[in-house]
mmCIF file of C-alpha atoms in Angstrom:
data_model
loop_
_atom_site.group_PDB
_atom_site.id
_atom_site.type_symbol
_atom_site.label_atom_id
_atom_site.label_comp_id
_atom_site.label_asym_id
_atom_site.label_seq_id
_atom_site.Cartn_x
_atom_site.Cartn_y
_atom_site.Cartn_z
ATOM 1 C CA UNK A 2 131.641 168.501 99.113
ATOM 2 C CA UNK A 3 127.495 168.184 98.063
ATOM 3 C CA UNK A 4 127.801 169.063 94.132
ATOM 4 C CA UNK A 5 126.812 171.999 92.676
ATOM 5 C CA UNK A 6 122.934 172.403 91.426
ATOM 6 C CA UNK A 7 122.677 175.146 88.179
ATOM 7 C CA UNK A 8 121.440 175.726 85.073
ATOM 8 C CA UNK A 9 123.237 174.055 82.362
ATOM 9 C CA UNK A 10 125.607 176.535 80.417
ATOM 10 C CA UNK A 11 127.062 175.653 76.828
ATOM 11 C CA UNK A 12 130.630 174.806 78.439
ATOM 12 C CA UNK A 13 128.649 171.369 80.352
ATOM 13 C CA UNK A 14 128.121 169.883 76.709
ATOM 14 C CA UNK A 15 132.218 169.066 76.608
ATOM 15 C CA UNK A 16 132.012 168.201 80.355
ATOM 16 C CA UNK A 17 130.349 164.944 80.942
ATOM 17 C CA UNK A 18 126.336 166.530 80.541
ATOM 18 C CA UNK A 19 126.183 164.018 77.351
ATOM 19 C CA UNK A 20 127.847 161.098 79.187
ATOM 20 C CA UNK A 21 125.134 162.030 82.379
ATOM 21 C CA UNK A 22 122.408 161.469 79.901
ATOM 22 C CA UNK A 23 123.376 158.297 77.944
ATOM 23 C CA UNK A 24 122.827 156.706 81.230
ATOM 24 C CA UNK A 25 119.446 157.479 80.664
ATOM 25 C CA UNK A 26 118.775 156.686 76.927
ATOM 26 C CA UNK A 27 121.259 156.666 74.002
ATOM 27 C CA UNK A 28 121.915 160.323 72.950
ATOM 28 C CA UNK A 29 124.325 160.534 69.955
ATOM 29 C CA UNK A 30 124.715 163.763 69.653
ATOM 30 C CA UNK A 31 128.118 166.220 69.470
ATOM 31 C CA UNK A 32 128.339 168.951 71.730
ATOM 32 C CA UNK A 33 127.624 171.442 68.679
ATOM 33 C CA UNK A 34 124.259 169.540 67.863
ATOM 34 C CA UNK A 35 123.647 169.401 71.804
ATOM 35 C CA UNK A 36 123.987 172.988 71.988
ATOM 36 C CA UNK A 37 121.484 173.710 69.313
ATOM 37 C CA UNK A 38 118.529 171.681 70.655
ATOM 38 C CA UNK A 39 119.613 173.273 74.065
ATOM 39 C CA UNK A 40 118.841 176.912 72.388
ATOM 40 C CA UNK A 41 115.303 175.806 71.221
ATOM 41 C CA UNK A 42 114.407 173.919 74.473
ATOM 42 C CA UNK A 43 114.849 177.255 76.199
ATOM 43 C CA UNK A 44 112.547 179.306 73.871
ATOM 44 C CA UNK A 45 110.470 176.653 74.562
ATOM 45 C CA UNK A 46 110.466 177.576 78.403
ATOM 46 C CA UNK A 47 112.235 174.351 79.620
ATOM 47 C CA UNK A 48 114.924 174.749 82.322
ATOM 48 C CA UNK A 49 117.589 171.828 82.182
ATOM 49 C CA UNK A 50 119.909 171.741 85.413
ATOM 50 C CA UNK A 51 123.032 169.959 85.979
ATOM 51 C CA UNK A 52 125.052 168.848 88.966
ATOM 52 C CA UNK A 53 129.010 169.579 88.842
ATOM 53 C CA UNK A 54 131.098 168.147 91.192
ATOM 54 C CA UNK A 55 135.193 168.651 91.270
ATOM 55 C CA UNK A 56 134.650 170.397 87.946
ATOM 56 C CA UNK A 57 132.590 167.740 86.245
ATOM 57 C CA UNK A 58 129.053 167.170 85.148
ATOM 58 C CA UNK A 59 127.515 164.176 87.367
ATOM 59 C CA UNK A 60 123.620 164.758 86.836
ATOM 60 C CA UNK A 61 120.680 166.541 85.060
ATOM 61 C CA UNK A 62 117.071 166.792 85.185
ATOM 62 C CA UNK A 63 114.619 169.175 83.245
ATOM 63 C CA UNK A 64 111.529 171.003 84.049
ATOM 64 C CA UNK A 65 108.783 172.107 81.046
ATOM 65 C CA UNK A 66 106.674 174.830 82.179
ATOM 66 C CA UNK A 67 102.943 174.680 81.149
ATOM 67 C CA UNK A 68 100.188 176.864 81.516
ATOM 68 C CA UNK A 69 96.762 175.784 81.712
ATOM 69 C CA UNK A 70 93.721 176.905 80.832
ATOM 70 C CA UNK A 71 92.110 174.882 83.820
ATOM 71 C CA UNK A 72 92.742 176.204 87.562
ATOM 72 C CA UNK A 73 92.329 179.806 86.586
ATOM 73 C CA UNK A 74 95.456 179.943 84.445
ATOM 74 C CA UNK A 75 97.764 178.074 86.645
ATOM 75 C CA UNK A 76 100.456 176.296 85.726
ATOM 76 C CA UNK A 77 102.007 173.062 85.718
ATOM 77 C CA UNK A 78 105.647 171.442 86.062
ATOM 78 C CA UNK A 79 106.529 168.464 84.281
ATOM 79 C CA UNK A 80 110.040 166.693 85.549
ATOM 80 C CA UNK A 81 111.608 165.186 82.934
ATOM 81 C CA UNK A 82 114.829 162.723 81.950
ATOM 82 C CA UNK A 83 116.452 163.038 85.673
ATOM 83 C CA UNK A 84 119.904 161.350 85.132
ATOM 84 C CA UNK A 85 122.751 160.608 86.983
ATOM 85 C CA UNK A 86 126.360 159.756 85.712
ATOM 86 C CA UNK A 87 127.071 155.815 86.139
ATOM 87 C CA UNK A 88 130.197 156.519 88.723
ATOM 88 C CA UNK A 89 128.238 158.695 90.506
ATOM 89 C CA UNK A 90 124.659 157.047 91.724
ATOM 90 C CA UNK A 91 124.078 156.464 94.860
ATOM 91 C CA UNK A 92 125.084 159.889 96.833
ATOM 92 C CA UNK A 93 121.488 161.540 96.497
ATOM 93 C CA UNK A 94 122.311 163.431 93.272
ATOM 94 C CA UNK A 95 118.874 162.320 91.901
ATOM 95 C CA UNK A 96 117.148 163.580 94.855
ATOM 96 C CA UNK A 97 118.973 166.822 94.715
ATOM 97 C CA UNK A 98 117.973 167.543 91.226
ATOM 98 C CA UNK A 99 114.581 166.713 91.485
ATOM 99 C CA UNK A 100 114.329 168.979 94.673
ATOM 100 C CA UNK A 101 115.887 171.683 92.946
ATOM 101 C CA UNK A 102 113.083 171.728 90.061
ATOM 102 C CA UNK A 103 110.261 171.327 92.412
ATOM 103 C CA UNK A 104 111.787 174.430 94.208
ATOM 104 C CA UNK A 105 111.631 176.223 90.523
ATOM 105 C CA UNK A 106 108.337 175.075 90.356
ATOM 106 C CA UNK A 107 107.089 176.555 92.902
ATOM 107 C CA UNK A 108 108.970 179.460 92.931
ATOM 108 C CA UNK A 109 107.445 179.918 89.333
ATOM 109 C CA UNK A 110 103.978 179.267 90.637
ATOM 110 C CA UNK A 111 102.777 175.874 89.405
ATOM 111 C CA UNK A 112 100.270 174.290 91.663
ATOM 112 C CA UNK A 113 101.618 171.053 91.348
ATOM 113 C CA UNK A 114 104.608 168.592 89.837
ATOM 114 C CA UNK A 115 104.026 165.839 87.329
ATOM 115 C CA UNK A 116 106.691 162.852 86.074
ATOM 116 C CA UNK A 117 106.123 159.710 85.070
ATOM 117 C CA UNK A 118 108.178 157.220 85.840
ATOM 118 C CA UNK A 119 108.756 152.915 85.940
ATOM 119 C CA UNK A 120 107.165 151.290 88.491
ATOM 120 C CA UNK A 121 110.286 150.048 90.481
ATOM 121 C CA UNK A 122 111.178 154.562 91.033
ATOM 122 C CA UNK A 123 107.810 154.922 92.866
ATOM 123 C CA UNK A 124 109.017 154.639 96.470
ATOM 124 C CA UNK A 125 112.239 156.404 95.555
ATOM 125 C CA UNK A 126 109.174 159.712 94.256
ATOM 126 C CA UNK A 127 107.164 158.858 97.326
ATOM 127 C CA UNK A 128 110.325 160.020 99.436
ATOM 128 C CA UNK A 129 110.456 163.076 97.830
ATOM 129 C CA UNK A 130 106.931 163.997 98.557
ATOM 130 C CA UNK A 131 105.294 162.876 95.517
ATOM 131 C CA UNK A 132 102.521 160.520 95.407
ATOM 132 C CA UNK A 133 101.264 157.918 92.571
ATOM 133 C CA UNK A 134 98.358 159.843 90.859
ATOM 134 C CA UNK A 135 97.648 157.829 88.031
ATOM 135 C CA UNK A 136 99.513 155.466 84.722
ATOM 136 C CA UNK A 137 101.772 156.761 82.337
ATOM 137 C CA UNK A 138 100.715 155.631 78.659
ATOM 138 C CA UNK A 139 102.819 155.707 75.936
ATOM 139 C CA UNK A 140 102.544 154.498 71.705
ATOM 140 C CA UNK A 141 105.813 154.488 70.076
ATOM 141 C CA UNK A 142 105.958 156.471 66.700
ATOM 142 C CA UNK A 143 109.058 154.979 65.162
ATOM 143 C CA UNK A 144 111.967 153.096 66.405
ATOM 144 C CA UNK A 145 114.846 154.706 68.173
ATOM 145 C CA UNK B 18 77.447 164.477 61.025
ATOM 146 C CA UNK B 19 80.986 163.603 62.805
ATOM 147 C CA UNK B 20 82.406 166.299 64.258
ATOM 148 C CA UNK B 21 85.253 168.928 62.987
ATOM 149 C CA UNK B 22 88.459 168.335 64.312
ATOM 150 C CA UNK B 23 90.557 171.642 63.966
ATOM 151 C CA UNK B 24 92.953 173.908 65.773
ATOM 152 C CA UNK B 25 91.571 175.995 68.396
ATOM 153 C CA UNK B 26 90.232 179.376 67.194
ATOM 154 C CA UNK B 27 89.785 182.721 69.371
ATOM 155 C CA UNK B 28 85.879 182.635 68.653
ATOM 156 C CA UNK B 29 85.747 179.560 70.084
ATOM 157 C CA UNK B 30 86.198 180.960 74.145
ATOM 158 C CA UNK B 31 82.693 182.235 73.312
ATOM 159 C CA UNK B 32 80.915 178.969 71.869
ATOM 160 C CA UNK B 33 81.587 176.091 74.553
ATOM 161 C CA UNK B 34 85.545 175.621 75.013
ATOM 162 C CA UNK B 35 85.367 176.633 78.595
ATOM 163 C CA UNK B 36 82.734 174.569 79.285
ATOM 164 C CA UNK B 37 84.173 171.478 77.288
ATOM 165 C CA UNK B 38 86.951 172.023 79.495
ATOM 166 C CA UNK B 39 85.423 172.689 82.664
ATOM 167 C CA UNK B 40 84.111 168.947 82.454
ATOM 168 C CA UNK B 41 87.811 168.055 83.433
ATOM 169 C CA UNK B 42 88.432 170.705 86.024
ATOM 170 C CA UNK B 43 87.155 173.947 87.005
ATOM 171 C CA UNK B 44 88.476 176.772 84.616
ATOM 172 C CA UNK B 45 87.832 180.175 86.750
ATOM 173 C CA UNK B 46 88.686 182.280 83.587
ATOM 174 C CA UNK B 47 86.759 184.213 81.515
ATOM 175 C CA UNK B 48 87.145 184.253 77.611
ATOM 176 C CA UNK B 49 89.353 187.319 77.434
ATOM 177 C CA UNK B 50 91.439 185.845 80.126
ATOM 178 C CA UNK B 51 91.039 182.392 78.339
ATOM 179 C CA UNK B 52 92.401 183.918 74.867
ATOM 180 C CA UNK B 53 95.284 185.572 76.667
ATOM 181 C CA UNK B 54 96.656 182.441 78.077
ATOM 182 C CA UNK B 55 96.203 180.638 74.683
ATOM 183 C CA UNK B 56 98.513 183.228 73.014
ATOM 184 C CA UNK B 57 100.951 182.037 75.661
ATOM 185 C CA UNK B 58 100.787 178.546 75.295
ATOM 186 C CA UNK B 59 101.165 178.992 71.632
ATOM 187 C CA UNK B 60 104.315 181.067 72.068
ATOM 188 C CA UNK B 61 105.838 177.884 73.788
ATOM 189 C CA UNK B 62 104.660 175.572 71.127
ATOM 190 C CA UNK B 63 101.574 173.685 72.832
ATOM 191 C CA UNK B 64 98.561 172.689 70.186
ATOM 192 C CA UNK B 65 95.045 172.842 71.397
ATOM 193 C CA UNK B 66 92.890 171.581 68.965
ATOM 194 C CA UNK B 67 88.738 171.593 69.799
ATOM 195 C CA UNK B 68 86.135 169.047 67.958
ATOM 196 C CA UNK B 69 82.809 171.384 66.650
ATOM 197 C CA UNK B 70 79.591 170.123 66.057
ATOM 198 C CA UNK B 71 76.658 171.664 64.908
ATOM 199 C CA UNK B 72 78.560 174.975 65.731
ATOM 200 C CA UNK B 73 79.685 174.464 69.217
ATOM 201 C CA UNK B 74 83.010 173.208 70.892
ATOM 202 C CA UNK B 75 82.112 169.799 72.111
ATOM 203 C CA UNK B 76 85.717 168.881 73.001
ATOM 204 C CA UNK B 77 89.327 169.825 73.585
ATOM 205 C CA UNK B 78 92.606 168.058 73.987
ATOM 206 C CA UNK B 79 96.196 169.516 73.798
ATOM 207 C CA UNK B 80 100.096 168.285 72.494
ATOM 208 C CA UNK B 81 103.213 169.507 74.106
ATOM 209 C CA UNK B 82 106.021 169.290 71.685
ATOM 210 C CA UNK B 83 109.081 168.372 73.857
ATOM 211 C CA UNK B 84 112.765 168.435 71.684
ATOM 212 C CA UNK B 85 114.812 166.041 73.630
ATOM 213 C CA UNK B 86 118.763 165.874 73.915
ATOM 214 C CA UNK B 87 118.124 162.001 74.183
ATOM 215 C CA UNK B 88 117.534 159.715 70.693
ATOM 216 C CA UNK B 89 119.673 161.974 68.736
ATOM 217 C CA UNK B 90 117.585 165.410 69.483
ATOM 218 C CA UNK B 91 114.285 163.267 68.938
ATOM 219 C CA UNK B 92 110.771 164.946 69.797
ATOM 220 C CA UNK B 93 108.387 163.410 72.127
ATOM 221 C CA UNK B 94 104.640 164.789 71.786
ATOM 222 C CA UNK B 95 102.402 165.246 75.188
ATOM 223 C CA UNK B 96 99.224 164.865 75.168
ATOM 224 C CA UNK B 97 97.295 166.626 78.050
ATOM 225 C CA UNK B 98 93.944 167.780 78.925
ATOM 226 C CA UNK B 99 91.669 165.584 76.629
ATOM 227 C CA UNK B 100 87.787 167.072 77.763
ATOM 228 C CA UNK B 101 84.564 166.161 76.454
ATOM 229 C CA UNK B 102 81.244 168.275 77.127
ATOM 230 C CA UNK B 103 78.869 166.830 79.263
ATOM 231 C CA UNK B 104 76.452 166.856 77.162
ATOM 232 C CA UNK B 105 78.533 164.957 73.890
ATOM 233 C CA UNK B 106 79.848 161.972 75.755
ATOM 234 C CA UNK B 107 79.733 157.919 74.528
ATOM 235 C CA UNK B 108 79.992 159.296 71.073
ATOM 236 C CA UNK B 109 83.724 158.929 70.000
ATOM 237 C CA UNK B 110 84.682 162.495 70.784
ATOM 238 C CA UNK B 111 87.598 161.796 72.892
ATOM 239 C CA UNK B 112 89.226 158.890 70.897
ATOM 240 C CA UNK B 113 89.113 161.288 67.739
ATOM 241 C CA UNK B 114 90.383 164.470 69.499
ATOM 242 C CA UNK B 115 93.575 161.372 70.944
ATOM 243 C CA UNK B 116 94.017 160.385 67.622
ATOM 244 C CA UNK B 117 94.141 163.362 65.772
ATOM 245 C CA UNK B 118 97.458 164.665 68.091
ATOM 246 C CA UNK B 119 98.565 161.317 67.637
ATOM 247 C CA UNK B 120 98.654 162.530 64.036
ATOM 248 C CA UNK B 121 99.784 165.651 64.422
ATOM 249 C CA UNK B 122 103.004 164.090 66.717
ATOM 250 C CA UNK B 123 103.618 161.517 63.778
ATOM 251 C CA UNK B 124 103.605 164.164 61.457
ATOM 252 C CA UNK B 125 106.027 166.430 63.356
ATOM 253 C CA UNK B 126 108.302 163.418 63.653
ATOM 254 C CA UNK B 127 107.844 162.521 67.309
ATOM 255 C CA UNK B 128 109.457 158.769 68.230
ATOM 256 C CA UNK B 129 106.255 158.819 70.895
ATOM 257 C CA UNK B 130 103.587 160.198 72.552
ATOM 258 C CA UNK B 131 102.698 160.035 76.128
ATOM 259 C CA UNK B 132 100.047 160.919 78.384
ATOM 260 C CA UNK B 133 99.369 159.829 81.783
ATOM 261 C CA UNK B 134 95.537 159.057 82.727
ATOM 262 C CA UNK B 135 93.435 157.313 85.589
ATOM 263 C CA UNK B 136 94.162 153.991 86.021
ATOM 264 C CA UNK B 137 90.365 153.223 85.443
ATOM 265 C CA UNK B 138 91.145 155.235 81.429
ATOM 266 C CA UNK B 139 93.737 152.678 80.702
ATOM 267 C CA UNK B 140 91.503 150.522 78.470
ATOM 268 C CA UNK B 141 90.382 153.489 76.719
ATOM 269 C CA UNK B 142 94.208 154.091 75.682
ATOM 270 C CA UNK B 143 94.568 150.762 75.334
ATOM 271 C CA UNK B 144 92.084 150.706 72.900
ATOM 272 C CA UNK B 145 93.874 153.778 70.837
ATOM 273 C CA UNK B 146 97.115 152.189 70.763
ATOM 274 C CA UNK B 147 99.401 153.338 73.456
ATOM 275 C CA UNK B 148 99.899 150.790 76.428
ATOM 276 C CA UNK B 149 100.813 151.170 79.900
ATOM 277 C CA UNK B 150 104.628 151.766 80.921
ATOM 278 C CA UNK B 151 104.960 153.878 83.664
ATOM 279 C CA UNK B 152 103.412 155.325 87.026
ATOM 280 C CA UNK B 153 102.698 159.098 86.984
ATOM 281 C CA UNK B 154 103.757 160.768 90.156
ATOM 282 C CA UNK B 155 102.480 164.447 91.337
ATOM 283 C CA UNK B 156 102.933 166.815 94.287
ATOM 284 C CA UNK B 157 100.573 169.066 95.168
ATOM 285 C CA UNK B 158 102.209 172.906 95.699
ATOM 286 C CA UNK B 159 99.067 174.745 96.472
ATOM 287 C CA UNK B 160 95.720 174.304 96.287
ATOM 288 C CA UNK B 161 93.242 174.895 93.660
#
């Protein structure tokens, strides 16, 4: 059965949403301290979604919401930290999630859909419709 | 005189922000419509900060303040949109606008910033600090 694509509700935390995303980057964070940085994301407009299958969390991805002052006010998507539990890569789950957001986006209007992302992920974006634009620059603050 | 380097201020919609930005892409809004939006992007935490010289906006260049679940609820600062006016360019503008929300994500305890540019403005970043890490991917909803 294809998983489940939804928002991410406060019961996810103690279902395998923090084990998705340490596949990604270390996250070291309980469920309680999950939940509160999950409260301020949203008053910050960003939608994280989650795939569930058989009951379990198996992927996320998250979509910030900006709106320009350029294009007449439009706005703009930005995907960010798409992850996908380690037993469960492989099945599409990333391409799922990242079609779901770019179906928010443009349900919510944005004229287009940034990410960034390594080098070796730009054919896997390319079948998904995207296209390399430009370089992703970063300057690291502190250690983490 | 260098320029000021300060938060954007509602007067300013009248005194060369839109055309500072319009140097990046075409804006289509007027300065009612302009301080509307601003109000908005405010509201969901976004910075716009403007450099002034001899009374006029002569540049612009915004910071997304992203709370992450990842790195223990760690913030990651955005930087978008960095326009000089066509009239003010060569002169330093548009490192001092990058390294002024470079600041301002250092102070607000970001672990990095990112931005994604043309490949041909890598040196430029290069130049501030950051270095290249990533491709940045887009997909084009509608046109504008």
């Amino acid at each position: 059965m294809p998983p489940t694509i939804r928002l991410l509700e406060a019961p996810d935390f103690d279902n395998g949403f923090l084990a998705t995303l340490a596949n990604l980057s270390p996250v070291g964070l309980t469920p309680a301290e999950a939940e509160r940085i999950w409260h301020l994301r949203k008053q910050a407009g960003v939608h994280t979604i989650v795939a569930e299958a058989d009951g379990r969390i198996i992927g996320t991805a998250s979509l910030i919401l900006e709106q320009k002052f350029i294009h007449q006010g439009g706005s703009v998507g930005h995907i960010e930290d798409v992850a996908v539990h380690p037993d469960a890569g492989g099945h599409g789950i990333g391409s799922a999630l990242v079609d779901h957001l770019t179906g928010l986006a443009r349900e919510r209007g944005c004229y287009k859909v940034i990410l960034s992302c390594l080098d070796r992920l730009v054919p896997f974006y390319e079948r998904l419709g995207f296209r390399r634009h430009d370089s992703g620059m970063r300057i690291d603050l502190k250690a983490v």
